[in-house]
Coordinates of C-alpha atoms in Angstrom, one line a residue:
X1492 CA -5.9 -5.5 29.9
X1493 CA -5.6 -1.8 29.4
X1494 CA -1.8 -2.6 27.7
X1495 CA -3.5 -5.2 25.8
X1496 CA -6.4 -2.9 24.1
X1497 CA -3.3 -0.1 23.4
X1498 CA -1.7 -2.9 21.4
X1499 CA -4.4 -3.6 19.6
X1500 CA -5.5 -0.6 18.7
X1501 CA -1.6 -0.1 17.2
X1502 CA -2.2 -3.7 15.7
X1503 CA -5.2 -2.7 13.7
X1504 CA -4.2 0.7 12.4
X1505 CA -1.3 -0.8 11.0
X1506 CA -3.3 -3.6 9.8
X1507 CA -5.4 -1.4 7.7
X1508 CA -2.3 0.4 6.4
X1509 CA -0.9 -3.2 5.4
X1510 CA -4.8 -4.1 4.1
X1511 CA -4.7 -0.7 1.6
X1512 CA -1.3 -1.0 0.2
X1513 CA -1.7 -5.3 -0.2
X1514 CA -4.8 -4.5 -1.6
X1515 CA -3.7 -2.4 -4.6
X1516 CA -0.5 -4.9 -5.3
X1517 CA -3.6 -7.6 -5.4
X1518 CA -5.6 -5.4 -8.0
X1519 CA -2.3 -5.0 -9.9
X1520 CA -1.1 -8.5 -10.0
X1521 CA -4.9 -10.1 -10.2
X1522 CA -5.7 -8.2 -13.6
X1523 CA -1.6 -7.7 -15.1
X1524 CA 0.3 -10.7 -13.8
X1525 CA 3.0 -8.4 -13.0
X1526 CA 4.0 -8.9 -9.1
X1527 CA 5.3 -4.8 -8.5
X1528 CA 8.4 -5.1 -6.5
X1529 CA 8.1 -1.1 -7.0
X1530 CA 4.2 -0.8 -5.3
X1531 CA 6.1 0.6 -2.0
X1532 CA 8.3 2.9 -3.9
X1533 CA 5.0 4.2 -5.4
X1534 CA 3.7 5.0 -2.3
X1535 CA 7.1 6.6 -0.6
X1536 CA 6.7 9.0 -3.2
X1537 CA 3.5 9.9 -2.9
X1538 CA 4.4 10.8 0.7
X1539 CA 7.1 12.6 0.1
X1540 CA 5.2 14.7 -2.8
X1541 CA 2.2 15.3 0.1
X1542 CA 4.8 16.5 2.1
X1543 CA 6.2 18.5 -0.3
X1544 CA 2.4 20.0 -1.3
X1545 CA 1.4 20.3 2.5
X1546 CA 4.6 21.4 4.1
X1547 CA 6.9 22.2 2.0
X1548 CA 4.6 24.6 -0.1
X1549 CA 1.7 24.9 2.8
X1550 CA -1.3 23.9 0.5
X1551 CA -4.3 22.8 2.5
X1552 CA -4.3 19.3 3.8
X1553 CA -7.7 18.9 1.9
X1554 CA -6.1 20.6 -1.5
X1555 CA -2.7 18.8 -0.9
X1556 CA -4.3 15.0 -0.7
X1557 CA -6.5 15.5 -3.4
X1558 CA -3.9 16.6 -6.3
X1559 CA -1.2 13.5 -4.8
X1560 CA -4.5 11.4 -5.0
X1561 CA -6.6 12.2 -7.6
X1562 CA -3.4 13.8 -10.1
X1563 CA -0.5 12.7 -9.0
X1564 CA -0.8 9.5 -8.3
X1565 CA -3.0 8.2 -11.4
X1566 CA -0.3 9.8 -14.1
X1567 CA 2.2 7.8 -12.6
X1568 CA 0.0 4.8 -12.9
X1569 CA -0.4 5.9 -15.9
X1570 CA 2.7 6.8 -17.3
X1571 CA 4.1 3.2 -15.1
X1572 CA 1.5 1.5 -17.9
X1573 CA 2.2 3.0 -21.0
X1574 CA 5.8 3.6 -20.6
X1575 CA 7.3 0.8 -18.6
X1576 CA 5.2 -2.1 -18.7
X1577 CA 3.6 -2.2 -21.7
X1578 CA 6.3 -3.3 -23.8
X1579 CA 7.5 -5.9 -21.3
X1580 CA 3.5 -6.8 -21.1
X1581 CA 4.2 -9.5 -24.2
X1582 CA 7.4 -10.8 -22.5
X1583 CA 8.1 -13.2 -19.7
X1584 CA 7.4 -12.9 -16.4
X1585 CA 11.3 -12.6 -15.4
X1586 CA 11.4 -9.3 -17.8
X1587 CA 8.5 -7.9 -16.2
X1588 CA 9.7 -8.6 -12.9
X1589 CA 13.4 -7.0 -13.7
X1590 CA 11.6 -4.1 -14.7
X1591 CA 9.1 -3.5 -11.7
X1592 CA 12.7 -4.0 -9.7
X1593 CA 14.2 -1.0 -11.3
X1594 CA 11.3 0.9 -11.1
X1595 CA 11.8 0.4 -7.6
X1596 CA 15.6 1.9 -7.7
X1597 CA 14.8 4.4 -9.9
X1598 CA 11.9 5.9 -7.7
X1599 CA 14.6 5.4 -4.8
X1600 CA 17.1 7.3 -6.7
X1601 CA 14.6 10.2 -7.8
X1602 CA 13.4 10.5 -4.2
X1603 CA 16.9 11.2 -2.8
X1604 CA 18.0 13.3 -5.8
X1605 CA 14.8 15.9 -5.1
X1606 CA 14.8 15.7 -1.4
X1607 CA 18.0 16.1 0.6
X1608 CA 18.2 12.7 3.0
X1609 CA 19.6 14.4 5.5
X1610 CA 16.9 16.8 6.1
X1611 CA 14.4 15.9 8.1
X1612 CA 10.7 15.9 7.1
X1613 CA 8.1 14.8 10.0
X1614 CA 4.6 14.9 9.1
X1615 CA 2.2 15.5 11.8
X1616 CA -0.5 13.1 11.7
X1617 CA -4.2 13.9 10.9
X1618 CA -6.0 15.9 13.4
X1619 CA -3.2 15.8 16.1
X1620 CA -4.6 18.9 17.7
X1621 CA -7.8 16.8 18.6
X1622 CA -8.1 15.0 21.8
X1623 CA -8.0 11.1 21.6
X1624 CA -11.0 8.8 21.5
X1625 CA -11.6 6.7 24.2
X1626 CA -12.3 3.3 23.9
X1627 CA -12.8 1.6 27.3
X1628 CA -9.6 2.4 28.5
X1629 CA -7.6 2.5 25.8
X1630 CA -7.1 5.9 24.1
X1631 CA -7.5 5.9 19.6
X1632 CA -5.6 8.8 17.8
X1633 CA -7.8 10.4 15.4
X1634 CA -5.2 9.6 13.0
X1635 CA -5.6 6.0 14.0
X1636 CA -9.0 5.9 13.1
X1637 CA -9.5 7.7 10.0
X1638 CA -6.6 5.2 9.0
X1639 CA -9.0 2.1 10.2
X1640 CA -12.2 3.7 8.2
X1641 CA -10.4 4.4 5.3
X1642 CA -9.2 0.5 5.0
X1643 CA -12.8 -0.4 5.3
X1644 CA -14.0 2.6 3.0
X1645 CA -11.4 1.0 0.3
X1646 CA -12.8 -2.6 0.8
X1647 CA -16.9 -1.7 0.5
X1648 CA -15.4 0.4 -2.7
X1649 CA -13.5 -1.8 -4.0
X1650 CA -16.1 -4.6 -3.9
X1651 CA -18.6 -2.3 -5.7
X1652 CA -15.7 -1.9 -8.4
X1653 CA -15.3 -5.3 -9.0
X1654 CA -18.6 -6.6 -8.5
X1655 CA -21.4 -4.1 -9.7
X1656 CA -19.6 -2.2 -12.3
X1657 CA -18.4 -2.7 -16.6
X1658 CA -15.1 -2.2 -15.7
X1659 CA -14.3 -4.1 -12.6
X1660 CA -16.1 -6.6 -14.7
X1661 CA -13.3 -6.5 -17.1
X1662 CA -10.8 -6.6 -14.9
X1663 CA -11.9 -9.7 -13.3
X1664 CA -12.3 -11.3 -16.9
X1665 CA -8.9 -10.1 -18.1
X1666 CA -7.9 -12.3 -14.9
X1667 CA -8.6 -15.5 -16.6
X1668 CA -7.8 -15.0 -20.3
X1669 CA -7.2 -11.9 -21.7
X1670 CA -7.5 -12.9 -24.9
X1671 CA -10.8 -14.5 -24.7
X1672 CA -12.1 -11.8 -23.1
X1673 CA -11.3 -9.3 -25.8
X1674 CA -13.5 -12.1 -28.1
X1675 CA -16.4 -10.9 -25.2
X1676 CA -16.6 -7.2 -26.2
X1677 CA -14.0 -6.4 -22.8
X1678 CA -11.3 -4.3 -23.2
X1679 CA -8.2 -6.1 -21.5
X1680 CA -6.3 -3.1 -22.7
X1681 CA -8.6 -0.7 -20.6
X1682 CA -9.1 -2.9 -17.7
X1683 CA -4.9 -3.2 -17.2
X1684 CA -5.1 0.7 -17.1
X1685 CA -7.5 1.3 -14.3
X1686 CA -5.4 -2.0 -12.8
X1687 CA -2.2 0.2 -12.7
X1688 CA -4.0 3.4 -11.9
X1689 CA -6.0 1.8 -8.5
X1690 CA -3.0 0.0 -7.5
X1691 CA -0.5 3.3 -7.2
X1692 CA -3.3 4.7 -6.2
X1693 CA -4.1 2.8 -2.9
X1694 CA 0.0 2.2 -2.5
X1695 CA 0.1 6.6 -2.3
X1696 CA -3.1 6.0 0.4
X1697 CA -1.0 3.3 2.0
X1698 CA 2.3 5.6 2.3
X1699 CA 0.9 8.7 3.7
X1700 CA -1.1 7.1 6.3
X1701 CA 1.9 5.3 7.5
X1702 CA 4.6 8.1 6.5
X1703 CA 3.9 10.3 10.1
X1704 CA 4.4 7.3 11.7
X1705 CA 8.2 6.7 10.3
X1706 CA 10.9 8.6 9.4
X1707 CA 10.1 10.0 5.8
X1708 CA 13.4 8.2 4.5
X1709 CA 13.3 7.4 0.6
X1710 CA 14.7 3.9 1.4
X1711 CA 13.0 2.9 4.7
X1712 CA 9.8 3.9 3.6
X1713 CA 9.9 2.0 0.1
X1714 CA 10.9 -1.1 2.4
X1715 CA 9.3 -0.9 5.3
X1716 CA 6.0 -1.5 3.8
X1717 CA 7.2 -4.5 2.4
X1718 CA 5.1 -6.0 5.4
X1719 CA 2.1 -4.8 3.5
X1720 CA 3.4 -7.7 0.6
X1721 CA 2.6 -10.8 3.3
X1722 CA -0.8 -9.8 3.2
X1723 CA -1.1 -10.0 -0.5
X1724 CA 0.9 -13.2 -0.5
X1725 CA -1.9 -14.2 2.7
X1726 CA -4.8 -13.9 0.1
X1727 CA -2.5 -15.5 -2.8
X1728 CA -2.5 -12.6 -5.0
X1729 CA -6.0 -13.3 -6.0
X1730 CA -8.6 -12.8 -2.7
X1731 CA -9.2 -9.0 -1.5
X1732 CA -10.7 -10.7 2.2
X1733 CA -7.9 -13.0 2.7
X1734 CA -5.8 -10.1 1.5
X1735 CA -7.4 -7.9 4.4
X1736 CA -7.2 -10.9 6.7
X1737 CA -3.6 -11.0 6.2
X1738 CA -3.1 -7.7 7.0
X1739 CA -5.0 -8.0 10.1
X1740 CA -2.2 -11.0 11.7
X1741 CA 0.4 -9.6 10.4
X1742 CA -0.2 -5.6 12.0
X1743 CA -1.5 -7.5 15.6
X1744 CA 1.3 -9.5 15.3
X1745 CA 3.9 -6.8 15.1
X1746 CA 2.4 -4.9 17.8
X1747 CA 2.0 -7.4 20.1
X1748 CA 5.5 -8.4 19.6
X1749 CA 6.9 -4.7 20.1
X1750 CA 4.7 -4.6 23.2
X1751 CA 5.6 -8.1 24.6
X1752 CA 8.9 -8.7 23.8
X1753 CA 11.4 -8.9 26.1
X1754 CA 14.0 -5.8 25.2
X1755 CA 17.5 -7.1 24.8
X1756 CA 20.0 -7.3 22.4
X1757 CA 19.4 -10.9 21.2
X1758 CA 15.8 -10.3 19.8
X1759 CA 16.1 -6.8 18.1
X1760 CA 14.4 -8.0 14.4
X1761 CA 11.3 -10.7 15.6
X1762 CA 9.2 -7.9 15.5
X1763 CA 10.0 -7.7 11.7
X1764 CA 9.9 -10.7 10.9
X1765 CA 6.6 -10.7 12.2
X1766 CA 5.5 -10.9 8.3
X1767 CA 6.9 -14.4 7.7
X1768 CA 4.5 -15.9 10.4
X1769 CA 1.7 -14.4 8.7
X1770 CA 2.4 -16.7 5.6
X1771 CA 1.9 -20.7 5.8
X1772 CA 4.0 -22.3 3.4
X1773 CA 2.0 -25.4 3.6
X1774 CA -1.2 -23.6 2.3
X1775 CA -0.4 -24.4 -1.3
X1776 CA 0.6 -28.4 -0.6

């Protein structure tokens, strides 16, 4: 029993990584149409700039996660909107996905051309100085938990957003008909904005909570939070809850898989394909 509660307590801090990062390709996709292949890469480099800030330069930890967060991170959104996709915006969804794909090898590229990949860069994890917390028998990183009340801080905000405010207003209008809601007095323009600044947003939240956890590789990071995708896909790229609900199979399904599974040679990648059980394809028949 005490194995089992260690696994889940894995299982559900990666769960609410998964839930952050599915959550802001949701937000993206929900209000743009655009599926962003490049929502990872967003996030790798927003690790690899808090590293940068944090260790590289020794800011605070406070300092160093509010400029990735709060500057950073919403003038690439930004500058992803303007730049990027709003010319393809008009276009068909193949053009729009093509260029969310290079977006993706382009942030690759840029992540590997600043920082050397063959330097190391661990990142301790938040407040790893701090003794554990002690659930029954099972111990809870402080990491760990602010990773699991962040996730749940995102989804109470988040719903606020959406449900008690103008512009999450918008945005849920511009869902439907973007043109008929410009007829309504909403600006679809405005609402595809804060869509592309929330979504790198929550992908940079996403990628440094999971970045001590991993090597901070430009490649494996953009990719290994492809996981985070299932969930999105769980909650059809429409429903924040199902979203979160997918996040929560697919992270207890991974631990529970790297804790249970027999270790051989003939069963190395189960574990990682723990993200294809957590989609039915029979949902949509």
């Amino acid at each position: 029993m005490d194995q089992f509660l260690a696994f889940t307590v894995v299982g559900l801090s990666t769960a609410a990584v998964y839930a952050v990062i599915g959550t802001g390709l949701v937000v993206t996709h929900a209000t743009t149409g655009v599926f962003n292949f490049a929502h990872g890469a967003a996030g790798m480099l927003s690790a690899f700039a808090y590293w940068q800030l944090a260790v590289g330069w020794g800011w605070p930890i406070p300092l160093a996660l509010a400029f990735v967060l709060l500057v950073v991170a919403p003038a690439f959104g930004l500058f992803v909107e303007r730049v990027l996709m709003r010319p393809v915006q008009a276009l068909g969804e193949a053009e729009r996905l093509v260029m969310t794909v290079a977006l993706l090898t382009g942030c690759i590229a840029l992540a590997r051309w600043v920082w050397d990949p063959n330097t190391a860069r661990p990142l301790t994890p938040f407040l790893a100085e701090r003794p554990a917390l002690r659930l029954g028998p099972a111990a809870v990183t402080w990491h760990q938990a602010i990773t699991m009340a962040v996730a749940l801080a995102i989804a109470a905000a988040l719903w606020v957003l959406l449900h008690r405010t103008r512009a999450g207003t918008e945005m849920r209008a511009s869902v439907d008909d973007r043109a008929l809601a410009g007829l309504t007095g909403a600006d679809p323009l405005r609402a595809t904005r804060l869509a592309w600044v929330l979504g790198i947003q929550l992908a940079a939240v996403g990628g440094i909570l999971i970045a001590p956890a991993v090597a901070l590789d430009a490649q494996q990071l953009s990719l290994l939070i492809v996981s985070a995708y299932t969930a999105a896909v769980f909650g059809r790229l429409r429903s924040l809850p199902f979203t979160f609900l997918g996040a929560l199979v697919v992270g207890l399904l991974e631990a529970y898989l790297a804790g249970y599974l027999p270790q051989n040679d003939y069963l190395p990648g189960l574990r990682l394909a723990a993200a294809m059980a957590g989609t039915d394809p029979l949902r949509d028949k």
